[in-house]
mmCIF file with all atom_site columns, C-alpha atoms in Angstrom:
data_model
loop_
_atom_site.group_PDB
_atom_site.id
_atom_site.type_symbol
_atom_site.label_atom_id
_atom_site.label_alt_id
_atom_site.label_comp_id
_atom_site.label_asym_id
_atom_site.label_entity_id
_atom_site.label_seq_id
_atom_site.pdbx_PDB_ins_code
_atom_site.Cartn_x
_atom_site.Cartn_y
_atom_site.Cartn_z
_atom_site.occupancy
_atom_site.B_iso_or_equiv
_atom_site.pdbx_formal_charge
_atom_site.auth_seq_id
_atom_site.auth_comp_id
_atom_site.auth_asym_id
_atom_site.auth_atom_id
_atom_site.pdbx_PDB_model_num
ATOM 1   C CA . LYS A 1 1   ? 111.986 96.443  143.113 1.00 41.00 ? 213 LYS A CA 1
ATOM 2   C CA . GLU A 1 2   ? 109.998 93.900  141.350 1.00 45.00 ? 214 GLU A CA 1
ATOM 3   C CA . GLY A 1 3   ? 106.334 93.894  141.253 1.00 46.00 ? 215 GLY A CA 1
ATOM 4   C CA . GLN A 1 4   ? 105.829 97.429  142.570 1.00 60.00 ? 216 GLN A CA 1
ATOM 5   C CA . THR A 1 5   ? 103.548 98.122  139.837 1.00 79.00 ? 217 THR A CA 1
ATOM 6   C CA . PRO A 1 6   ? 101.218 96.265  137.579 1.00 89.00 ? 218 PRO A CA 1
ATOM 7   C CA . GLY A 1 7   ? 103.139 95.686  133.725 1.00 94.00 ? 219 GLY A CA 1
ATOM 8   C CA . CYS A 1 8   ? 106.334 93.584  132.939 1.00 97.00 ? 220 CYS A CA 1
ATOM 9   C CA . HIS A 1 9   ? 109.640 94.806  134.058 1.00 97.00 ? 221 HIS A CA 1
ATOM 10  C CA . LEU A 1 10  ? 113.505 93.854  133.276 1.00 98.00 ? 222 LEU A CA 1
ATOM 11  C CA . TYR A 1 11  ? 114.583 91.925  136.406 1.00 97.00 ? 223 TYR A CA 1
ATOM 12  C CA . PRO A 1 12  ? 118.590 91.025  137.531 1.00 97.00 ? 224 PRO A CA 1
ATOM 13  C CA . ILE A 1 13  ? 119.539 87.875  137.968 1.00 96.00 ? 225 ILE A CA 1
ATOM 14  C CA . ASN A 1 14  ? 122.767 86.256  138.805 1.00 94.00 ? 226 ASN A CA 1
ATOM 15  C CA . VAL A 1 15  ? 123.761 83.520  136.988 1.00 92.00 ? 227 VAL A CA 1
ATOM 16  C CA . THR A 1 16  ? 126.453 81.184  137.745 1.00 89.00 ? 228 THR A CA 1
ATOM 17  C CA . ILE A 1 17  ? 127.845 78.994  135.301 1.00 88.00 ? 229 ILE A CA 1
ATOM 18  C CA . ARG A 1 18  ? 129.990 75.951  135.893 1.00 84.00 ? 230 ARG A CA 1
ATOM 19  C CA . SER A 1 19  ? 132.178 73.793  133.605 1.00 78.00 ? 231 SER A CA 1
ATOM 20  C CA . ASP A 1 20  ? 131.364 69.905  134.976 1.00 71.00 ? 232 ASP A CA 1
ATOM 21  C CA . ARG A 1 21  ? 129.375 68.906  138.027 1.00 67.00 ? 233 ARG A CA 1
ATOM 22  C CA . ARG A 1 22  ? 132.283 69.673  140.392 1.00 70.00 ? 234 ARG A CA 1
ATOM 23  C CA . GLY A 1 23  ? 132.307 73.021  139.147 1.00 67.00 ? 235 GLY A CA 1
ATOM 24  C CA . THR A 1 24  ? 136.127 72.804  138.196 1.00 78.00 ? 236 THR A CA 1
ATOM 25  C CA . CYS A 1 25  ? 135.832 75.870  135.840 1.00 84.00 ? 237 CYS A CA 1
ATOM 26  C CA . LYS A 1 26  ? 132.842 78.443  136.955 1.00 85.00 ? 238 LYS A CA 1
ATOM 27  C CA . GLY A 1 27  ? 131.523 81.769  136.203 1.00 89.00 ? 239 GLY A CA 1
ATOM 28  C CA . THR A 1 28  ? 129.151 84.293  137.359 1.00 90.00 ? 240 THR A CA 1
ATOM 29  C CA . HIS A 1 29  ? 127.492 87.114  135.401 1.00 93.00 ? 241 HIS A CA 1
ATOM 30  C CA . LEU A 1 30  ? 124.873 89.336  135.885 1.00 96.00 ? 242 LEU A CA 1
ATOM 31  C CA . VAL A 1 31  ? 121.395 88.656  133.271 1.00 97.00 ? 243 VAL A CA 1
ATOM 32  C CA . TYR A 1 32  ? 117.852 90.360  132.949 1.00 98.00 ? 244 TYR A CA 1
ATOM 33  C CA . ALA A 1 33  ? 115.009 88.239  133.136 1.00 98.00 ? 245 ALA A CA 1
ATOM 34  C CA . CYS A 1 34  ? 111.519 89.784  132.443 1.00 98.00 ? 246 CYS A CA 1
ATOM 35  C CA . VAL A 1 35  ? 108.812 89.528  135.311 1.00 98.00 ? 247 VAL A CA 1
ATOM 36  C CA . GLY A 1 36  ? 105.749 91.543  135.938 1.00 97.00 ? 248 GLY A CA 1
ATOM 37  C CA . TYR A 1 37  ? 101.712 91.084  136.286 1.00 97.00 ? 249 TYR A CA 1
ATOM 38  C CA . CYS A 1 38  ? 99.904  91.668  132.848 1.00 97.00 ? 250 CYS A CA 1
ATOM 39  C CA . GLU A 1 39  ? 96.082  91.664  132.636 1.00 97.00 ? 251 GLU A CA 1
ATOM 40  C CA . SER A 1 40  ? 94.006  88.626  131.973 1.00 97.00 ? 252 SER A CA 1
ATOM 41  C CA . SER A 1 41  ? 90.084  87.564  132.133 1.00 98.00 ? 253 SER A CA 1
ATOM 42  C CA . ALA A 1 42  ? 87.971  84.767  131.472 1.00 98.00 ? 254 ALA A CA 1
ATOM 43  C CA . PHE A 1 43  ? 84.291  84.681  130.460 1.00 98.00 ? 255 PHE A CA 1
ATOM 44  C CA . PRO A 1 44  ? 81.435  82.759  129.083 1.00 98.00 ? 256 PRO A CA 1
ATOM 45  C CA . SER A 1 45  ? 82.423  82.076  125.381 1.00 98.00 ? 257 SER A CA 1
ATOM 46  C CA . ARG A 1 46  ? 80.387  83.090  122.569 1.00 96.00 ? 258 ARG A CA 1
ATOM 47  C CA . TYR A 1 47  ? 77.970  80.767  120.529 1.00 96.00 ? 259 TYR A CA 1
ATOM 48  C CA . SER A 1 48  ? 79.847  80.639  117.683 1.00 96.00 ? 260 SER A CA 1
ATOM 49  C CA . VAL A 1 49  ? 83.192  79.566  119.820 1.00 97.00 ? 261 VAL A CA 1
ATOM 50  C CA . LEU A 1 50  ? 81.381  76.905  121.711 1.00 96.00 ? 262 LEU A CA 1
ATOM 51  C CA . VAL A 1 51  ? 79.938  75.313  118.030 1.00 96.00 ? 263 VAL A CA 1
ATOM 52  C CA . ALA A 1 52  ? 83.415  75.490  117.067 1.00 97.00 ? 264 ALA A CA 1
ATOM 53  C CA . SER A 1 53  ? 85.190  73.734  119.708 1.00 96.00 ? 265 SER A CA 1
ATOM 54  C CA . ASN A 1 54  ? 82.116  71.063  119.884 1.00 96.00 ? 266 ASN A CA 1
ATOM 55  C CA . PHE A 1 55  ? 80.830  72.745  123.106 1.00 95.00 ? 267 PHE A CA 1
ATOM 56  C CA . THR A 1 56  ? 83.759  72.202  125.260 1.00 95.00 ? 268 THR A CA 1
ATOM 57  C CA . HIS A 1 57  ? 85.431  75.490  125.310 1.00 97.00 ? 269 HIS A CA 1
ATOM 58  C CA . ASN A 1 58  ? 82.526  77.444  127.812 1.00 96.00 ? 270 ASN A CA 1
ATOM 59  C CA . ILE A 1 59  ? 85.205  79.812  129.133 1.00 97.00 ? 271 ILE A CA 1
ATOM 60  C CA . THR A 1 60  ? 87.659  82.107  126.881 1.00 98.00 ? 272 THR A CA 1
ATOM 61  C CA . SER A 1 61  ? 90.897  83.290  128.379 1.00 98.00 ? 273 SER A CA 1
ATOM 62  C CA . ALA A 1 62  ? 91.829  86.781  126.878 1.00 98.00 ? 274 ALA A CA 1
ATOM 63  C CA . SER A 1 63  ? 95.465  87.130  128.200 1.00 97.00 ? 275 SER A CA 1
ATOM 64  C CA . ARG A 1 64  ? 98.601  88.385  128.268 1.00 97.00 ? 276 ARG A CA 1
ATOM 65  C CA . CYS A 1 65  ? 101.904 87.656  130.110 1.00 97.00 ? 277 CYS A CA 1
ATOM 66  C CA . CYS A 1 66  ? 105.256 88.732  131.374 1.00 98.00 ? 278 CYS A CA 1
ATOM 67  C CA . THR A 1 67  ? 107.820 88.336  128.170 1.00 98.00 ? 279 THR A CA 1
ATOM 68  C CA . ILE A 1 68  ? 111.009 88.953  126.592 1.00 98.00 ? 280 ILE A CA 1
ATOM 69  C CA . SER A 1 69  ? 110.564 91.440  123.611 1.00 97.00 ? 281 SER A CA 1
ATOM 70  C CA . LYS A 1 70  ? 113.981 91.858  123.181 1.00 97.00 ? 282 LYS A CA 1
ATOM 71  C CA . ASP A 1 71  ? 117.148 89.800  123.812 1.00 97.00 ? 283 ASP A CA 1
ATOM 72  C CA . ALA A 1 72  ? 120.843 89.733  123.333 1.00 97.00 ? 284 ALA A CA 1
ATOM 73  C CA . LYS A 1 73  ? 123.516 87.190  124.267 1.00 95.00 ? 285 LYS A CA 1
ATOM 74  C CA . VAL A 1 74  ? 126.589 87.711  126.368 1.00 94.00 ? 286 VAL A CA 1
ATOM 75  C CA . LYS A 1 75  ? 129.583 85.670  126.628 1.00 91.00 ? 287 LYS A CA 1
ATOM 76  C CA . VAL A 1 76  ? 130.150 84.698  130.321 1.00 89.00 ? 288 VAL A CA 1
ATOM 77  C CA . ARG A 1 77  ? 133.818 83.856  131.029 1.00 86.00 ? 289 ARG A CA 1
ATOM 78  C CA . LEU A 1 78  ? 134.578 80.330  133.022 1.00 86.00 ? 290 LEU A CA 1
ATOM 79  C CA . ASP A 1 79  ? 137.830 80.431  135.286 1.00 85.00 ? 291 ASP A CA 1
ATOM 80  C CA . CYS A 1 80  ? 139.772 77.535  136.229 1.00 83.00 ? 292 CYS A CA 1
ATOM 81  C CA . PRO A 1 81  ? 141.995 77.115  139.261 1.00 78.00 ? 293 PRO A CA 1
ATOM 82  C CA . ARG A 1 82  ? 145.392 77.077  138.705 1.00 75.00 ? 294 ARG A CA 1
ATOM 83  C CA . GLY A 1 83  ? 145.511 77.032  135.268 1.00 69.00 ? 295 GLY A CA 1
ATOM 84  C CA . ARG A 1 84  ? 145.445 80.273  132.756 1.00 61.00 ? 296 ARG A CA 1
ATOM 85  C CA . HIS A 1 85  ? 142.565 78.851  130.268 1.00 64.00 ? 297 HIS A CA 1
ATOM 86  C CA . TYR A 1 86  ? 139.113 79.069  130.137 1.00 70.00 ? 298 TYR A CA 1
ATOM 87  C CA . ASP A 1 87  ? 136.143 78.877  128.644 1.00 77.00 ? 299 ASP A CA 1
ATOM 88  C CA . GLU A 1 88  ? 133.552 81.136  127.143 1.00 85.00 ? 300 GLU A CA 1
ATOM 89  C CA . ILE A 1 89  ? 129.980 80.359  126.551 1.00 88.00 ? 301 ILE A CA 1
ATOM 90  C CA . GLU A 1 90  ? 126.743 82.351  125.545 1.00 91.00 ? 302 GLU A CA 1
ATOM 91  C CA . ILE A 1 91  ? 123.734 83.361  127.571 1.00 93.00 ? 303 ILE A CA 1
ATOM 92  C CA . LEU A 1 92  ? 120.901 85.158  126.827 1.00 95.00 ? 304 LEU A CA 1
ATOM 93  C CA . THR A 1 93  ? 119.965 88.436  128.575 1.00 97.00 ? 305 THR A CA 1
ATOM 94  C CA . ALA A 1 94  ? 116.400 90.136  128.312 1.00 98.00 ? 306 ALA A CA 1
ATOM 95  C CA . LYS A 1 95  ? 117.020 93.790  126.989 1.00 98.00 ? 307 LYS A CA 1
ATOM 96  C CA . ALA A 1 96  ? 112.835 94.749  126.710 1.00 98.00 ? 308 ALA A CA 1
ATOM 97  C CA . CYS A 1 97  ? 109.990 93.184  128.350 1.00 98.00 ? 309 CYS A CA 1
ATOM 98  C CA . ARG A 1 98  ? 106.516 93.488  127.486 1.00 97.00 ? 310 ARG A CA 1
ATOM 99  C CA . CYS A 1 99  ? 102.766 91.925  128.159 1.00 97.00 ? 311 CYS A CA 1
ATOM 100 C CA . ASP A 1 100 ? 102.304 90.062  124.904 1.00 97.00 ? 312 ASP A CA 1
ATOM 101 C CA . MET A 1 101 ? 100.810 86.382  124.040 1.00 96.00 ? 313 MET A CA 1
ATOM 102 C CA . CYS A 1 102 ? 100.956 83.754  126.847 1.00 96.00 ? 314 CYS A CA 1
ATOM 103 C CA . ARG A 1 103 ? 102.772 80.802  125.811 1.00 91.00 ? 315 ARG A CA 1
ATOM 104 C CA . LYS A 1 104 ? 102.371 76.893  127.015 1.00 81.00 ? 316 LYS A CA 1
ATOM 105 C CA . SER A 1 105 ? 105.420 76.703  129.368 1.00 64.00 ? 317 SER A CA 1
ATOM 106 C CA . ARG A 1 106 ? 107.680 74.030  128.831 1.00 49.00 ? 318 ARG A CA 1
ATOM 107 C CA . TYR A 1 107 ? 108.249 73.036  132.376 1.00 42.00 ? 319 TYR A CA 1
ATOM 108 C CA . ALA B 2 1   ? 90.608  84.297  145.226 1.00 50.00 ? 73  ALA B CA 1
ATOM 109 C CA . VAL B 2 2   ? 87.412  84.944  146.356 1.00 55.00 ? 74  VAL B CA 1
ATOM 110 C CA . LEU B 2 3   ? 88.116  88.754  146.671 1.00 60.00 ? 75  LEU B CA 1
ATOM 111 C CA . CYS B 2 4   ? 85.447  90.956  144.180 1.00 59.00 ? 76  CYS B CA 1
ATOM 112 C CA . VAL B 2 5   ? 86.775  93.708  142.639 1.00 61.00 ? 77  VAL B CA 1
ATOM 113 C CA . SER B 2 6   ? 84.662  96.011  142.971 1.00 56.00 ? 78  SER B CA 1
ATOM 114 C CA . MET B 2 7   ? 84.412  99.684  141.923 1.00 54.00 ? 79  MET B CA 1
ATOM 115 C CA . THR B 2 8   ? 86.220  100.807 145.808 1.00 57.00 ? 80  THR B CA 1
ATOM 116 C CA . THR B 2 9   ? 89.558  98.490  144.566 1.00 60.00 ? 81  THR B CA 1
ATOM 117 C CA . PRO B 2 10  ? 92.272  100.873 142.079 1.00 78.00 ? 82  PRO B CA 1
ATOM 118 C CA . LEU B 2 11  ? 91.992  98.949  139.001 1.00 84.00 ? 83  LEU B CA 1
ATOM 119 C CA . GLN B 2 12  ? 95.141  100.000 137.849 1.00 86.00 ? 84  GLN B CA 1
ATOM 120 C CA . SER B 2 13  ? 97.303  98.957  140.944 1.00 87.00 ? 85  SER B CA 1
ATOM 121 C CA . PHE B 2 14  ? 95.258  95.421  141.278 1.00 91.00 ? 86  PHE B CA 1
ATOM 122 C CA . ARG B 2 15  ? 97.464  92.396  141.494 1.00 93.00 ? 87  ARG B CA 1
ATOM 123 C CA . GLY B 2 16  ? 96.079  89.349  141.540 1.00 95.00 ? 88  GLY B CA 1
ATOM 124 C CA . CYS B 2 17  ? 92.836  87.530  140.157 1.00 97.00 ? 89  CYS B CA 1
ATOM 125 C CA . ALA B 2 18  ? 89.414  87.757  141.609 1.00 97.00 ? 90  ALA B CA 1
ATOM 126 C CA . VAL B 2 19  ? 85.576  87.423  140.687 1.00 97.00 ? 91  VAL B CA 1
ATOM 127 C CA . ARG B 2 20  ? 84.141  90.246  138.766 1.00 97.00 ? 92  ARG B CA 1
ATOM 128 C CA . GLU B 2 21  ? 81.039  91.346  137.176 1.00 97.00 ? 93  GLU B CA 1
ATOM 129 C CA . PHE B 2 22  ? 80.711  90.349  133.624 1.00 97.00 ? 94  PHE B CA 1
ATOM 130 C CA . SER B 2 23  ? 77.720  91.194  131.034 1.00 98.00 ? 95  SER B CA 1
ATOM 131 C CA . PHE B 2 24  ? 77.197  90.034  127.765 1.00 97.00 ? 96  PHE B CA 1
ATOM 132 C CA . VAL B 2 25  ? 74.470  89.523  125.188 1.00 97.00 ? 97  VAL B CA 1
ATOM 133 C CA . ALA B 2 26  ? 73.863  85.889  124.805 1.00 97.00 ? 98  ALA B CA 1
ATOM 134 C CA . GLN B 2 27  ? 72.915  85.145  121.161 1.00 96.00 ? 99  GLN B CA 1
ATOM 135 C CA . LYS B 2 28  ? 71.970  82.258  119.411 1.00 96.00 ? 100 LYS B CA 1
ATOM 136 C CA . PRO B 2 29  ? 71.070  81.469  115.755 1.00 96.00 ? 101 PRO B CA 1
ATOM 137 C CA . GLY B 2 30  ? 67.494  81.422  115.717 1.00 97.00 ? 102 GLY B CA 1
ATOM 138 C CA . CYS B 2 31  ? 66.891  83.187  119.030 1.00 98.00 ? 103 CYS B CA 1
ATOM 139 C CA . LYS B 2 32  ? 66.748  87.015  119.710 1.00 98.00 ? 104 LYS B CA 1
ATOM 140 C CA . GLY B 2 33  ? 69.641  87.601  121.795 1.00 97.00 ? 105 GLY B CA 1
ATOM 141 C CA . LEU B 2 34  ? 69.377  88.318  125.969 1.00 98.00 ? 106 LEU B CA 1
ATOM 142 C CA . HIS B 2 35  ? 71.287  90.476  127.711 1.00 98.00 ? 107 HIS B CA 1
ATOM 143 C CA . ILE B 2 36  ? 73.233  88.365  131.042 1.00 98.00 ? 108 ILE B CA 1
ATOM 144 C CA . THR B 2 37  ? 74.938  89.556  133.653 1.00 98.00 ? 109 THR B CA 1
ATOM 145 C CA . THR B 2 38  ? 77.094  87.433  135.634 1.00 98.00 ? 110 THR B CA 1
ATOM 146 C CA . GLU B 2 39  ? 80.366  86.722  137.461 1.00 98.00 ? 111 GLU B CA 1
ATOM 147 C CA . ALA B 2 40  ? 83.666  86.230  135.605 1.00 98.00 ? 112 ALA B CA 1
ATOM 148 C CA . CYS B 2 41  ? 87.016  86.507  136.236 1.00 98.00 ? 113 CYS B CA 1
ATOM 149 C CA . TRP B 2 42  ? 89.834  89.568  135.923 1.00 97.00 ? 114 TRP B CA 1
ATOM 150 C CA . GLY B 2 43  ? 93.362  90.451  137.276 1.00 97.00 ? 115 GLY B CA 1
ATOM 151 C CA . ARG B 2 44  ? 96.455  90.293  137.031 1.00 97.00 ? 116 ARG B CA 1
ATOM 152 C CA . CYS B 2 45  ? 98.730  87.523  137.435 1.00 97.00 ? 117 CYS B CA 1
ATOM 153 C CA . HIS B 2 46  ? 102.680 86.916  138.404 1.00 96.00 ? 118 HIS B CA 1
ATOM 154 C CA . THR B 2 47  ? 104.327 85.882  135.159 1.00 97.00 ? 119 THR B CA 1
ATOM 155 C CA . TRP B 2 48  ? 108.010 85.726  134.002 1.00 97.00 ? 120 TRP B CA 1
ATOM 156 C CA . GLU B 2 49  ? 110.540 84.871  131.149 1.00 97.00 ? 121 GLU B CA 1
ATOM 157 C CA . ARG B 2 50  ? 114.144 84.229  132.349 1.00 96.00 ? 122 ARG B CA 1
ATOM 158 C CA . PRO B 2 51  ? 117.014 82.953  130.479 1.00 95.00 ? 123 PRO B CA 1
ATOM 159 C CA . ILE B 2 52  ? 118.416 79.242  130.917 1.00 93.00 ? 124 ILE B CA 1
ATOM 160 C CA . LEU B 2 53  ? 121.579 77.779  129.573 1.00 89.00 ? 125 LEU B CA 1
ATOM 161 C CA . GLU B 2 54  ? 119.913 74.416  128.079 1.00 87.00 ? 126 GLU B CA 1
ATOM 162 C CA . PRO B 2 55  ? 117.466 74.614  125.406 1.00 88.00 ? 127 PRO B CA 1
ATOM 163 C CA . PRO B 2 56  ? 115.018 75.951  124.999 1.00 89.00 ? 128 PRO B CA 1
ATOM 164 C CA . PHE B 2 57  ? 117.127 78.627  126.537 1.00 92.00 ? 129 PHE B CA 1
ATOM 165 C CA . ILE B 2 58  ? 113.751 80.739  127.979 1.00 93.00 ? 130 ILE B CA 1
ATOM 166 C CA . HIS B 2 59  ? 112.287 79.123  131.039 1.00 94.00 ? 131 HIS B CA 1
ATOM 167 C CA . ARG B 2 60  ? 108.731 80.103  130.997 1.00 95.00 ? 132 ARG B CA 1
ATOM 168 C CA . HIS B 2 61  ? 106.218 81.013  133.815 1.00 96.00 ? 133 HIS B CA 1
ATOM 169 C CA . HIS B 2 62  ? 102.935 81.835  132.210 1.00 96.00 ? 134 HIS B CA 1
ATOM 170 C CA . ARG B 2 63  ? 99.397  81.694  133.900 1.00 96.00 ? 135 ARG B CA 1
ATOM 171 C CA . VAL B 2 64  ? 96.356  83.309  133.413 1.00 97.00 ? 136 VAL B CA 1
ATOM 172 C CA . CYS B 2 65  ? 93.285  84.557  135.450 1.00 98.00 ? 137 CYS B CA 1
ATOM 173 C CA . THR B 2 66  ? 90.852  81.947  135.156 1.00 98.00 ? 138 THR B CA 1
ATOM 174 C CA . TYR B 2 67  ? 87.862  80.028  136.557 1.00 97.00 ? 139 TYR B CA 1
ATOM 175 C CA . SER B 2 68  ? 88.977  78.068  139.901 1.00 97.00 ? 140 SER B CA 1
ATOM 176 C CA . ARG B 2 69  ? 85.424  76.862  140.881 1.00 97.00 ? 141 ARG B CA 1
ATOM 177 C CA . ILE B 2 70  ? 81.886  77.405  138.530 1.00 97.00 ? 142 ILE B CA 1
ATOM 178 C CA . ARG B 2 71  ? 78.524  76.930  138.531 1.00 98.00 ? 143 ARG B CA 1
ATOM 179 C CA . HIS B 2 72  ? 76.543  75.935  135.462 1.00 97.00 ? 144 HIS B CA 1
ATOM 180 C CA . MET B 2 73  ? 74.100  78.510  134.516 1.00 98.00 ? 145 MET B CA 1
ATOM 181 C CA . MET B 2 74  ? 71.325  78.643  131.956 1.00 98.00 ? 146 MET B CA 1
ATOM 182 C CA . ALA B 2 75  ? 69.478  81.098  130.368 1.00 98.00 ? 147 ALA B CA 1
ATOM 183 C CA . ARG B 2 76  ? 65.845  81.051  128.157 1.00 98.00 ? 148 ARG B CA 1
ATOM 184 C CA . LEU B 2 77  ? 66.164  82.959  125.018 1.00 98.00 ? 149 LEU B CA 1
ATOM 185 C CA . PRO B 2 78  ? 63.485  84.922  123.945 1.00 98.00 ? 150 PRO B CA 1
ATOM 186 C CA . GLY B 2 79  ? 61.717  84.779  120.552 1.00 97.00 ? 151 GLY B CA 1
ATOM 187 C CA . CYS B 2 80  ? 63.476  81.538  119.666 1.00 98.00 ? 152 CYS B CA 1
ATOM 188 C CA . LEU B 2 81  ? 61.972  79.904  116.177 1.00 98.00 ? 153 LEU B CA 1
ATOM 189 C CA . PRO B 2 82  ? 59.514  76.570  117.114 1.00 96.00 ? 154 PRO B CA 1
ATOM 190 C CA . ASN B 2 83  ? 62.423  74.105  115.914 1.00 95.00 ? 155 ASN B CA 1
ATOM 191 C CA . VAL B 2 84  ? 65.136  75.714  118.130 1.00 97.00 ? 156 VAL B CA 1
ATOM 192 C CA . SER B 2 85  ? 65.653  75.146  122.070 1.00 97.00 ? 157 SER B CA 1
ATOM 193 C CA . SER B 2 86  ? 65.436  78.407  123.973 1.00 97.00 ? 158 SER B CA 1
ATOM 194 C CA . LEU B 2 87  ? 67.975  77.120  126.509 1.00 97.00 ? 159 LEU B CA 1
ATOM 195 C CA . TYR B 2 88  ? 71.449  78.791  126.609 1.00 97.00 ? 160 TYR B CA 1
ATOM 196 C CA . HIS B 2 89  ? 74.529  77.570  129.486 1.00 96.00 ? 161 HIS B CA 1
ATOM 197 C CA . TYR B 2 90  ? 76.785  79.667  130.542 1.00 97.00 ? 162 TYR B CA 1
ATOM 198 C CA . PRO B 2 91  ? 79.199  79.037  133.240 1.00 97.00 ? 163 PRO B CA 1
ATOM 199 C CA . MET B 2 92  ? 79.293  81.566  136.401 1.00 98.00 ? 164 MET B CA 1
ATOM 200 C CA . ALA B 2 93  ? 82.337  81.695  138.429 1.00 98.00 ? 165 ALA B CA 1
ATOM 201 C CA . LEU B 2 94  ? 82.414  81.352  142.063 1.00 98.00 ? 166 LEU B CA 1
ATOM 202 C CA . GLN B 2 95  ? 86.010  81.486  142.359 1.00 98.00 ? 167 GLN B CA 1
ATOM 203 C CA . CYS B 2 96  ? 89.014  82.583  140.299 1.00 98.00 ? 168 CYS B CA 1
ATOM 204 C CA . HIS B 2 97  ? 92.948  82.178  140.263 1.00 98.00 ? 169 HIS B CA 1
ATOM 205 C CA . CYS B 2 98  ? 95.690  82.135  138.465 1.00 97.00 ? 170 CYS B CA 1
ATOM 206 C CA . THR B 2 99  ? 96.821  79.139  136.212 1.00 96.00 ? 171 THR B CA 1
ATOM 207 C CA . PHE B 2 100 ? 97.554  77.733  133.404 1.00 94.00 ? 172 PHE B CA 1
ATOM 208 C CA . CYS B 2 101 ? 95.215  78.113  130.319 1.00 95.00 ? 173 CYS B CA 1
ATOM 209 C CA . SER B 2 102 ? 94.164  74.708  129.632 1.00 92.00 ? 174 SER B CA 1
ATOM 210 C CA . MET B 2 103 ? 92.962  74.199  125.896 1.00 91.00 ? 175 MET B CA 1
ATOM 211 C CA . GLU B 2 104 ? 90.607  70.858  126.977 1.00 91.00 ? 176 GLU B CA 1
ATOM 212 C CA . ASP B 2 105 ? 87.821  73.667  128.010 1.00 91.00 ? 177 ASP B CA 1
ATOM 213 C CA . THR B 2 106 ? 89.016  76.572  127.654 1.00 95.00 ? 178 THR B CA 1
ATOM 214 C CA . GLU B 2 107 ? 89.893  78.752  124.553 1.00 96.00 ? 179 GLU B CA 1
ATOM 215 C CA . CYS B 2 108 ? 93.222  80.314  125.194 1.00 96.00 ? 180 CYS B CA 1
ATOM 216 C CA . GLN B 2 109 ? 93.507  84.173  123.241 1.00 95.00 ? 181 GLN B CA 1
ATOM 217 C CA . THR B 2 110 ? 95.709  87.162  123.498 1.00 94.00 ? 182 THR B CA 1
ATOM 218 C CA . PHE B 2 111 ? 94.145  90.579  123.167 1.00 89.00 ? 183 PHE B CA 1
#
């Protein structure tokens, strides 16, 4: 189960995709995320860092975060009611995870 | 968290973010170094990346263990040149938490 041990691991999630707000066509697929606990620390900055930042960065954070190190595209088939037609939509899935550089979250 | 990490805590399996003892040599040009032991932050924060349908196609939740409450400390460095102030300021952690790495007040690095 997720998070039993420190580190960054594959974690299955079910993704449901709908073709429109009413969900006329929809499909569900199991994809993988990367979830975990990676090491980080924060400590007083060295003097060279203080000078370089005009004495604003008095803390240094040395951190790793759980990241997707390898991914792949998977096709999800959307099934439509009463119709024979369907759409295929591509979504990413994680294939491997790694504790690596933390990035600014976009949300 | 206010929990202090000590030798009795199994560090290999520790999850969360806590105050931990930290030693460093305070140095600046024109003075001799001074060994300082203080409190800093250490831990493992819950972080993840998951695929999403819309750009940028990866939803990311990256947090780092850093100071949430600080006491501003001051030390006097030995052997300073006459024109150099011996004062050395540094932060001491009173409390730590998992949050965004803010480039406003933090040098955000990886290791």
